[in-house]
Coordinates of C-alpha atoms and ligand atoms in Angstrom, one line a residue:
Chain R
M1 CA 0.5 21.7 11.5
R2 CA 2.7 18.7 10.9
F3 CA -0.2 16.6 9.6
K4 CA -3.8 17.3 8.8
N5 CA -4.7 14.7 6.2
L6 CA -5.0 11.1 5.6
Q7 CA -4.4 9.7 2.1
C8 CA -5.5 6.6 0.3
R9 CA -2.5 4.4 -0.4
E10 CA -4.1 3.1 -3.6
C11 CA -5.7 6.1 -5.4
Q12 CA -4.1 9.0 -3.4
R13 CA -7.4 10.7 -2.6
K14 CA -7.1 12.8 0.5
Y15 CA -9.3 12.8 3.6
P16 CA -9.3 14.9 6.9
A17 CA -7.4 13.4 9.7
E18 CA -10.4 11.9 11.5
A19 CA -11.3 8.4 12.7
I20 CA -11.6 6.9 9.3
Y21 CA -9.6 4.1 7.8
V22 CA -10.7 3.1 4.3
C23 CA -11.0 5.1 1.1
E24 CA -14.6 5.5 0.3
Y25 CA -13.8 5.3 -3.3
C26 CA -11.6 2.2 -3.7
F27 CA -11.5 0.6 -0.2
G28 CA -7.7 1.2 0.0
P29 CA -6.2 1.7 3.4
L30 CA -5.6 5.4 4.5
E31 CA -2.3 6.6 5.8
V32 CA -1.3 9.8 7.6
I33 CA 0.6 12.2 5.4
Y34 CA 3.0 14.8 6.9
D35 CA 4.1 18.1 5.9
Y36 CA 7.8 17.3 6.1
E37 CA 8.8 20.9 5.4
N38 CA 7.3 21.8 8.7
I39 CA 8.9 19.0 10.7
D40 CA 11.7 20.0 12.9
I41 CA 13.8 17.0 13.9
S42 CA 17.5 16.3 14.1
R43 CA 19.9 13.8 15.7
E44 CA 20.4 16.5 18.4
S45 CA 16.7 17.1 19.1
I46 CA 16.1 13.4 19.3
S47 CA 19.0 12.8 21.7
K48 CA 17.6 15.4 24.0
G49 CA 14.1 14.1 23.9
P50 CA 12.2 12.1 26.5
L51 CA 13.3 8.6 27.3
S52 CA 10.4 7.0 25.5
L53 CA 9.4 6.7 21.9
W54 CA 7.9 10.2 22.3
R55 CA 11.3 11.5 21.5
Y56 CA 10.2 10.9 17.8
K57 CA 7.0 12.9 18.3
P58 CA 7.5 15.2 15.3
L59 CA 7.0 12.0 13.1
L60 CA 4.0 10.7 15.0
P61 CA 0.4 11.6 14.2
V62 CA -0.6 13.2 17.5
H63 CA -0.8 16.9 18.4
T64 CA -1.2 16.8 22.2
D65 CA 1.8 17.5 24.4
S66 CA 0.5 15.1 27.0
P67 CA 0.3 11.7 25.2
V68 CA -1.0 8.6 27.1
T69 CA 2.3 7.0 28.1
I70 CA 3.6 4.3 30.4
G71 CA 7.2 4.6 29.3
E72 CA 7.1 2.5 26.1
G73 CA 10.0 2.3 23.7
L74 CA 13.7 2.8 24.1
T75 CA 14.1 -0.9 24.6
P76 CA 17.5 -2.5 24.5
L77 CA 19.4 -3.3 21.3
V78 CA 21.9 -6.0 22.3
R79 CA 24.8 -7.4 20.4
A80 CA 24.2 -11.2 20.1
G81 CA 27.7 -12.6 20.2
N82 CA 26.8 -16.1 21.1
L83 CA 24.1 -16.4 18.5
E84 CA 26.5 -15.0 15.9
K85 CA 28.8 -17.8 16.6
E86 CA 26.1 -20.4 16.7
L87 CA 24.7 -19.2 13.3
G88 CA 28.0 -18.2 11.7
I89 CA 27.3 -14.6 11.0
K90 CA 29.4 -11.5 11.8
E91 CA 27.2 -8.8 13.2
L92 CA 23.9 -9.7 14.9
Y93 CA 21.7 -7.5 17.1
I94 CA 18.5 -8.2 18.9
K95 CA 16.0 -5.5 19.3
N96 CA 14.4 -6.7 22.6
D97 CA 11.0 -5.2 22.5
S98 CA 9.6 -7.8 24.8
V99 CA 10.3 -5.5 27.8
N100 CA 7.8 -2.8 27.0
P101 CA 5.1 -1.9 29.7
T102 CA 2.7 -4.7 28.7
F103 CA 5.6 -6.9 27.3
S104 CA 5.2 -6.5 23.6
F105 CA 5.9 -4.1 20.8
K106 CA 2.1 -3.3 20.7
D107 CA 2.7 -0.6 23.3
R108 CA 4.2 1.5 20.6
V109 CA 1.2 1.5 18.4
V110 CA -1.3 1.7 21.3
T111 CA 0.4 4.8 23.0
V112 CA -0.1 6.6 19.7
A113 CA -3.6 5.3 19.0
V114 CA -5.0 5.9 22.5
S115 CA -3.4 9.4 22.6
R116 CA -5.1 10.2 19.3
A117 CA -8.4 8.6 20.4
R118 CA -8.4 10.9 23.4
E119 CA -7.5 13.9 21.2
L120 CA -10.4 13.0 18.8
G121 CA -12.8 12.9 21.7
F122 CA -13.6 9.3 22.1
D123 CA -14.8 8.1 25.5
T124 CA -14.2 4.4 24.6
V125 CA -11.3 2.5 23.1
A126 CA -11.5 -0.9 21.8
C127 CA -9.5 -3.5 19.6
A128 CA -9.7 -6.9 17.9
S129 CA -6.6 -8.8 19.1
T130 CA -4.6 -11.9 18.8
G131 CA -3.5 -11.3 22.4
N132 CA -0.8 -8.7 22.7
L133 CA -2.8 -5.9 21.5
A134 CA -5.5 -6.8 24.0
C135 CA -3.0 -6.4 26.9
S136 CA -1.8 -3.1 25.6
V137 CA -5.1 -1.5 24.9
A138 CA -6.4 -2.7 28.2
A139 CA -3.5 -1.0 30.0
Y140 CA -3.4 2.2 28.0
G141 CA -7.2 2.6 28.0
K142 CA -7.2 2.4 31.8
K143 CA -4.2 4.8 32.0
A144 CA -6.2 7.3 29.8
G145 CA -9.3 6.8 31.9
L146 CA -11.4 5.7 29.0
K147 CA -13.9 2.9 28.8
T148 CA -12.0 -0.1 27.4
V149 CA -13.3 -3.0 25.4
V150 CA -11.1 -5.7 24.0
F151 CA -12.1 -8.6 21.7
I152 CA -10.1 -11.8 21.6
P153 CA -10.5 -15.3 20.2
A154 CA -12.0 -17.3 23.1
D155 CA -9.2 -19.9 23.1
L156 CA -6.2 -17.6 23.7
E157 CA -3.2 -18.5 25.8
K158 CA -3.7 -17.9 29.6
G159 CA -0.8 -15.5 29.7
K160 CA -2.5 -13.2 27.3
V161 CA -6.0 -13.5 28.9
I162 CA -4.5 -12.7 32.3
G163 CA -2.2 -10.1 30.8
A164 CA -5.1 -8.2 29.4
G165 CA -7.8 -9.0 32.0
I166 CA -5.8 -7.8 35.0
Y167 CA -6.3 -4.2 33.8
Q168 CA -10.1 -4.9 34.3
P169 CA -11.2 -4.0 30.7
H170 CA -14.4 -5.5 29.2
L171 CA -12.8 -8.7 27.9
V172 CA -14.9 -10.3 25.1
G173 CA -14.0 -13.8 24.0
V174 CA -15.3 -14.5 20.5
K175 CA -15.8 -18.1 19.6
G176 CA -13.7 -18.3 16.4
D177 CA -10.3 -17.4 15.1
Y178 CA -8.7 -14.0 14.9
D179 CA -10.0 -13.4 11.3
Q180 CA -13.5 -13.8 12.7
V181 CA -12.8 -11.5 15.6
N182 CA -11.5 -9.0 13.1
R183 CA -14.5 -9.3 10.9
L184 CA -16.9 -8.8 13.8
C185 CA -15.0 -5.7 15.0
G186 CA -15.1 -4.3 11.4
E187 CA -18.9 -4.5 11.8
L188 CA -19.0 -3.2 15.3
A189 CA -16.8 -0.2 14.3
G190 CA -19.6 0.8 12.0
T191 CA -22.2 0.4 14.7
F192 CA -20.7 1.9 17.9
N193 CA -18.9 5.2 18.1
W194 CA -15.8 3.7 19.7
G195 CA -12.2 4.3 18.9
F196 CA -11.1 0.8 17.6
V197 CA -7.4 1.2 17.6
N198 CA -6.8 -1.2 14.7
V199 CA -10.0 -0.5 12.8
N200 CA -11.1 3.2 12.6
L201 CA -7.8 4.5 14.3
R202 CA -5.6 2.2 12.3
P203 CA -3.9 5.0 10.3
Y204 CA -2.6 6.6 13.6
Y205 CA -2.0 3.2 15.3
A206 CA 0.2 1.8 12.5
E207 CA 2.5 4.9 12.6
G208 CA 3.7 3.8 16.1
S209 CA 5.6 0.9 14.6
K210 CA 7.9 3.3 12.7
T211 CA 9.6 4.0 16.0
L212 CA 11.1 0.5 15.8
G213 CA 12.9 1.7 12.7
F214 CA 13.9 5.1 14.2
E215 CA 15.1 3.5 17.5
V216 CA 17.2 0.8 16.0
A217 CA 18.9 3.4 13.7
E218 CA 19.5 5.7 16.7
Q219 CA 20.9 2.9 18.8
L220 CA 23.3 1.9 16.0
G221 CA 24.7 5.4 16.2
F222 CA 22.4 6.8 13.6
R223 CA 22.9 4.3 10.9
A224 CA 20.5 1.8 9.4
P225 CA 21.1 -1.9 9.6
R226 CA 21.9 -3.7 6.3
Q227 CA 19.4 -6.5 6.9
V228 CA 16.4 -6.9 9.3
V229 CA 14.2 -9.8 10.2
V230 CA 10.7 -8.9 11.2
P231 CA 7.8 -11.2 12.3
M232 CA 4.7 -10.7 10.2
A233 CA 1.0 -11.2 11.0
S234 CA -0.9 -8.5 9.1
G235 CA 2.3 -7.2 7.7
S236 CA 1.9 -3.7 9.2
L237 CA 4.9 -3.8 11.5
L238 CA 7.3 -4.6 8.6
T239 CA 5.8 -2.1 6.4
K240 CA 6.2 0.7 9.0
I241 CA 9.7 -0.2 10.0
Y242 CA 10.5 0.4 6.4
K243 CA 8.7 3.7 6.4
G244 CA 10.5 4.8 9.6
L245 CA 14.0 4.1 8.0
K246 CA 12.9 5.9 4.8
E247 CA 11.7 8.9 6.7
F248 CA 15.0 9.1 8.6
E249 CA 16.9 8.8 5.3
E250 CA 14.8 11.5 3.6
L251 CA 15.2 13.9 6.5
G252 CA 19.0 13.4 6.4
I253 CA 19.1 11.8 9.9
I254 CA 20.7 8.7 8.6
D255 CA 22.5 7.8 5.3
E256 CA 20.7 5.7 2.7
A257 CA 21.6 2.0 3.6
G258 CA 19.5 0.0 1.2
T259 CA 18.3 -2.1 4.2
R260 CA 17.0 -5.5 3.0
F261 CA 13.8 -6.7 4.7
F262 CA 13.2 -10.3 5.6
G263 CA 9.8 -11.4 6.7
A264 CA 9.2 -14.2 9.3
Q265 CA 5.9 -16.2 9.5
A266 CA 4.5 -19.3 11.1
A267 CA 4.1 -22.2 8.6
G268 CA 0.3 -22.5 9.5
A269 CA -0.3 -18.8 8.9
D270 CA 2.1 -17.7 6.1
P271 CA 0.2 -16.1 3.2
I272 CA 2.7 -13.3 2.8
A273 CA 5.8 -15.6 2.9
E274 CA 4.1 -17.9 0.4
A275 CA 3.5 -15.1 -2.0
V276 CA 7.1 -14.0 -1.7
R277 CA 8.4 -17.5 -2.4
K278 CA 6.0 -17.9 -5.4
D279 CA 6.9 -14.4 -6.5
E280 CA 3.3 -13.5 -7.1
D281 CA 1.6 -10.3 -5.8
I282 CA -1.7 -12.0 -4.8
I283 CA -1.9 -12.8 -1.1
R284 CA -4.2 -15.8 -0.8
P285 CA -6.0 -15.9 2.6
V286 CA -5.5 -19.2 4.5
K287 CA -7.1 -20.9 7.4
V288 CA -4.7 -20.6 10.2
K289 CA -3.0 -23.3 12.3
T290 CA 0.0 -22.5 14.4
I291 CA 1.2 -22.3 18.1
A292 CA 2.2 -18.7 17.3
K293 CA -1.2 -17.3 18.0
S294 CA 0.0 -13.7 18.0
L295 CA 0.9 -14.1 14.4
A296 CA -2.2 -16.2 13.4
I297 CA -3.7 -14.0 10.8
G298 CA -4.9 -15.7 7.6
N299 CA -6.1 -12.6 5.8
P300 CA -3.3 -10.0 6.3
A301 CA -4.5 -6.4 5.6
D302 CA -1.1 -5.1 4.8
G303 CA 0.1 -8.3 3.2
Y304 CA 0.5 -6.7 -0.2
Y305 CA 2.5 -3.8 1.1
A306 CA 4.8 -6.1 3.2
W307 CA 5.3 -8.2 0.2
N308 CA 6.3 -5.2 -1.8
V309 CA 8.9 -3.9 0.7
I310 CA 10.4 -7.4 0.9
K311 CA 10.6 -7.6 -2.9
K312 CA 11.9 -4.2 -3.7
S313 CA 14.5 -4.2 -0.9
G314 CA 16.0 -7.5 -2.1
G315 CA 14.9 -9.5 0.9
Y316 CA 13.0 -12.7 1.3
A317 CA 10.6 -14.5 3.7
A318 CA 10.6 -17.8 5.6
S319 CA 8.0 -19.8 7.4
V320 CA 8.7 -22.1 10.3
S321 CA 6.9 -25.1 11.8
D322 CA 5.7 -25.3 15.4
N323 CA 8.7 -27.4 16.2
E324 CA 11.1 -24.9 14.8
I325 CA 9.3 -22.1 16.8
V326 CA 9.9 -23.9 20.0
E327 CA 13.6 -24.5 19.0
G328 CA 13.9 -20.8 18.2
I329 CA 12.6 -19.8 21.6
K330 CA 15.0 -22.2 23.3
L331 CA 18.0 -21.1 21.1
L332 CA 17.5 -17.4 21.9
A333 CA 17.1 -18.1 25.7
S334 CA 20.1 -20.4 25.9
T335 CA 22.4 -18.2 23.9
E336 CA 21.4 -14.7 24.6
G337 CA 19.4 -14.9 27.8
I338 CA 16.3 -13.5 26.2
F339 CA 13.0 -15.3 26.8
T340 CA 10.6 -14.6 24.0
E341 CA 7.1 -15.7 23.1
T342 CA 6.2 -17.8 20.0
A343 CA 6.4 -14.8 17.7
G344 CA 10.0 -14.4 18.7
G345 CA 10.5 -18.2 18.0
V346 CA 9.2 -17.6 14.5
T347 CA 11.8 -14.8 14.1
V348 CA 14.7 -16.7 15.4
G349 CA 13.7 -19.8 13.5
S350 CA 13.4 -17.8 10.3
L351 CA 16.7 -16.1 10.8
K352 CA 18.3 -19.5 11.0
K353 CA 16.6 -20.7 7.9
L354 CA 17.4 -17.6 5.9
I355 CA 21.1 -17.8 6.8
E356 CA 21.1 -21.5 5.9
A357 CA 19.4 -20.8 2.6
G358 CA 22.0 -18.2 1.8
K359 CA 19.4 -15.4 1.7
I360 CA 20.9 -13.4 4.5
D361 CA 24.5 -12.2 3.9
P362 CA 26.5 -13.5 6.9
D363 CA 29.1 -10.7 6.5
L364 CA 26.6 -7.8 6.8
S365 CA 24.8 -6.5 9.9
V366 CA 21.5 -8.0 10.9
V367 CA 18.9 -6.8 13.4
I368 CA 16.2 -9.2 14.4
Y369 CA 13.0 -7.8 16.0
I370 CA 11.9 -9.7 19.1
T371 CA 8.5 -8.3 19.7
G372 CA 6.9 -10.3 22.6
N373 CA 7.6 -11.8 25.9
G374 CA 8.0 -15.5 26.8
L375 CA 6.1 -15.5 29.9
K376 CA 2.9 -14.9 27.9
T377 CA 3.1 -18.2 26.0
Q378 CA 4.3 -20.6 28.5
E379 CA 2.1 -23.4 27.2
A380 CA 4.4 -23.6 24.1
V381 CA 7.6 -24.4 26.0
E382 CA 6.2 -26.2 29.1
K383 CA 7.8 -29.4 28.0
S384 CA 11.1 -27.8 26.9
V385 CA 12.4 -26.4 30.2
S386 CA 15.1 -27.9 32.4
K387 CA 13.8 -30.8 34.5
I388 CA 13.7 -30.0 38.2
E389 CA 16.3 -32.2 40.1
E390 CA 14.6 -32.6 43.4
I391 CA 16.8 -33.2 46.4
D392 CA 16.7 -33.3 50.2
P393 CA 18.3 -30.3 51.9
S394 CA 21.6 -32.1 52.5
L395 CA 25.0 -32.2 51.0
E396 CA 24.8 -36.0 50.4
S397 CA 21.5 -35.7 48.6
F398 CA 22.8 -33.0 46.4
K399 CA 26.0 -34.9 45.5
E400 CA 24.0 -38.1 44.9
T401 CA 21.3 -36.5 42.7
C402 CA 23.5 -34.0 40.9
P403 CA 26.7 -35.8 39.7
W404 CA 27.4 -33.0 37.3
A405 CA 28.5 -30.8 40.2
G406 CA 31.8 -32.6 40.0
Chain W
M1 CA -33.6 -13.2 -1.0
A2 CA -30.2 -13.1 0.5
K3 CA -29.3 -10.4 2.9
V4 CA -26.3 -8.1 2.1
K5 CA -24.7 -6.2 4.9
I6 CA -23.3 -2.9 3.6
P7 CA -20.1 -1.5 5.2
Q8 CA -20.0 2.0 6.5
P9 CA -18.0 3.4 3.7
L10 CA -20.6 2.4 1.1
R11 CA -23.7 3.4 3.1
N12 CA -24.0 6.9 1.5
L13 CA -24.5 5.1 -1.8
T14 CA -27.4 2.9 -0.4
G15 CA -29.3 5.9 1.1
G16 CA -28.0 5.0 4.5
N17 CA -29.2 1.4 4.4
N18 CA -26.9 -0.9 6.2
E19 CA -28.7 -4.0 5.0
V20 CA -30.2 -4.8 1.6
S21 CA -32.1 -7.9 0.5
L22 CA -31.4 -9.2 -3.0
T23 CA -32.1 -12.1 -5.2
G24 CA -29.5 -14.4 -6.8
S25 CA -28.3 -18.0 -6.3
K26 CA -24.6 -17.2 -6.3
V27 CA -22.6 -14.5 -4.6
G28 CA -21.7 -12.9 -8.0
E29 CA -25.4 -12.7 -9.0
V30 CA -26.3 -11.1 -5.7
L31 CA -23.5 -8.5 -6.2
S32 CA -24.7 -7.8 -9.7
E33 CA -28.2 -7.1 -8.3
L34 CA -26.6 -4.8 -5.8
E35 CA -24.7 -3.0 -8.5
K36 CA -27.9 -2.7 -10.5
E37 CA -29.9 -1.3 -7.7
Y38 CA -27.2 1.2 -6.7
P39 CA -25.2 1.7 -9.9
S40 CA -22.5 3.9 -8.2
I41 CA -21.4 0.9 -6.1
K42 CA -20.0 -1.0 -9.0
E43 CA -16.9 1.1 -9.5
R44 CA -16.3 1.1 -5.7
L45 CA -16.3 -2.7 -5.6
R46 CA -14.6 -3.6 -8.9
D47 CA -11.5 -2.5 -10.8
D48 CA -11.3 -1.6 -14.4
E49 CA -11.3 -5.2 -15.4
G50 CA -14.3 -6.0 -13.4
K51 CA -12.4 -7.9 -10.7
L52 CA -13.2 -7.3 -7.0
R53 CA -10.8 -4.8 -5.6
R54 CA -7.8 -6.1 -3.6
F55 CA -8.9 -4.6 -0.3
I56 CA -12.5 -5.9 -0.3
N57 CA -13.5 -9.0 1.6
I58 CA -16.7 -10.8 1.1
F59 CA -18.1 -13.3 3.6
V60 CA -21.0 -15.7 3.3
N61 CA -22.2 -16.4 6.9
G62 CA -18.8 -15.4 8.2
D63 CA -16.7 -17.4 5.8
D64 CA -14.4 -15.6 3.3
I65 CA -15.6 -16.4 -0.2
R66 CA -11.9 -17.0 -1.2
H67 CA -12.1 -20.1 1.0
L68 CA -15.3 -21.1 -0.7
E69 CA -16.0 -20.9 -4.5
G70 CA -15.4 -17.1 -4.9
E71 CA -18.2 -15.3 -6.7
A72 CA -19.5 -18.7 -7.7
T73 CA -20.3 -19.6 -4.1
P74 CA -24.0 -20.6 -3.9
V75 CA -26.3 -18.7 -1.6
S76 CA -29.8 -19.2 -0.5
D77 CA -32.4 -17.0 1.1
S78 CA -31.3 -17.6 4.6
D79 CA -27.7 -16.6 3.8
E80 CA -26.0 -13.4 4.9
I81 CA -23.4 -11.8 2.7
T82 CA -21.1 -9.3 4.4
I83 CA -18.9 -6.8 2.5
L84 CA -16.0 -5.5 4.5
P85 CA -12.7 -3.6 3.9
A86 CA -9.6 -5.5 5.0
I87 CA -8.5 -4.6 8.5
A88 CA -5.3 -4.6 10.4
G89 CA -3.6 -7.1 12.7
G90 CA -3.5 -7.1 16.4
Ligands
PLP1 C1 4.4 -10.3 19.3 C2 4.0 -9.9 17.9 N1 4.9 -9.7 17.0 C3 4.6 -9.3 15.8 C4 3.2 -9.1 15.4 C5 3.0 -8.8 13.9 O1 2.4 -7.6 13.7 P1 1.7 -7.1 12.3 O2 0.3 -7.6 12.4 O3 1.9 -5.7 12.3 O4 2.4 -7.8 11.1 C6 2.2 -9.2 16.4 C7 0.8 -9.0 16.0 O5 -0.1 -9.2 16.7 C8 2.6 -9.6 17.7 O6 1.7 -9.8 18.7
ZN2 ZN1 -8.6 5.1 -2.7

């Protein structure tokens, strides 16, 4: 067996690999532990694997040979030559994870969590979501043929409401912010015997994000990037990309690269970035206010671990204003042709700030993680798109209205 | 008496009760009562220095006490205190 236990990240107590998520003793989060001696994975086996993130299955916490999959992962890693020039850096890549089946990186965590939910015998899957997770759980829940319940803040962007609702899940809008949705789901998870992907299935769910570390390393020719910029809400994604690269290093699949981790947050929801800047290991919860709703978490569960990775890797963190988020979205679209949602605006805006502040070394490779799709948050950029130049269907009208045609 | 909602991981210490009513005019006092009634809960909630553990969240009527006055947050009989472990993003 590749894995059979969960372990408390705080006090190291072990638990069986069931649908549990906190240590009964100290409330610390539980994490899947693997028997690495029994894991058979190599560059070759990976290269021959399926064209989805299931090529890394030996390092994922699912036993079944038929996971619930819609072809997630193996998204493009593109060299960003125009943005390199614009920002004055030498080697920049964009991991474009906005082109997953439900248009965000959440499909990575959900394919793992829903596969595990089915394996553990749940007939219902559920989640608390800032939007993207709702879309993903709705799709994968239906694909798995399970009852599907998603909880979202009632005031979510239309693109996310439609992007989740189209799969016909039970869609519950909670009057409150995400932290309140989250608190409610914490209570519900203790009441209903459902597989809440980010509550009682969280140890399995979170592991899916490691594949964003694996994949980037593979796509760079089995080498780790020197610097990465990762958007943070709960801090889970950043923590797990780190774990993914570490596992590859320890299994000898890549060389140790000392990758430095840079966190990106929205200014109105930046308790982790604030703790990094203040250099204190207490993450103070905040009341959120930002257009980056997918990142609007004021009380980040993995904040401390993300902080720790950033600190010990020699990285840093930035926060960006609503305006900088919109500018970031525009910059990525107009230089590299990639239309990202507000979370991606946070990442690009933070990249720019971190370069300007001298935190990111312009001579070393950088990978930025673009984790969500622009079509889901159109409200944010409605006023920032090209104006339509309306003409009659005639040559004269075109010439008259569009002098730039020359 | 304020109502305290007990999270699943602690219910085996409260004889399966998911809700306990306790006296106290501040969150800290109510928690002390809880710790008195069920002594084994104390080391679960607090570290060696007596501080609430990092991963524990306490809410009064849904508001995180870190946004209020911490353990000094006043509570009355009609208030509901919820103890929850930190949970993930989404
Ligand atoms: C598009 C997008 N990027 C990044 C994140 C951050 O993830 P985490 O909560 O793991 O920090 C989220 C979380 O909801 C998201 O929707
Ligand atoms: Zn523990």
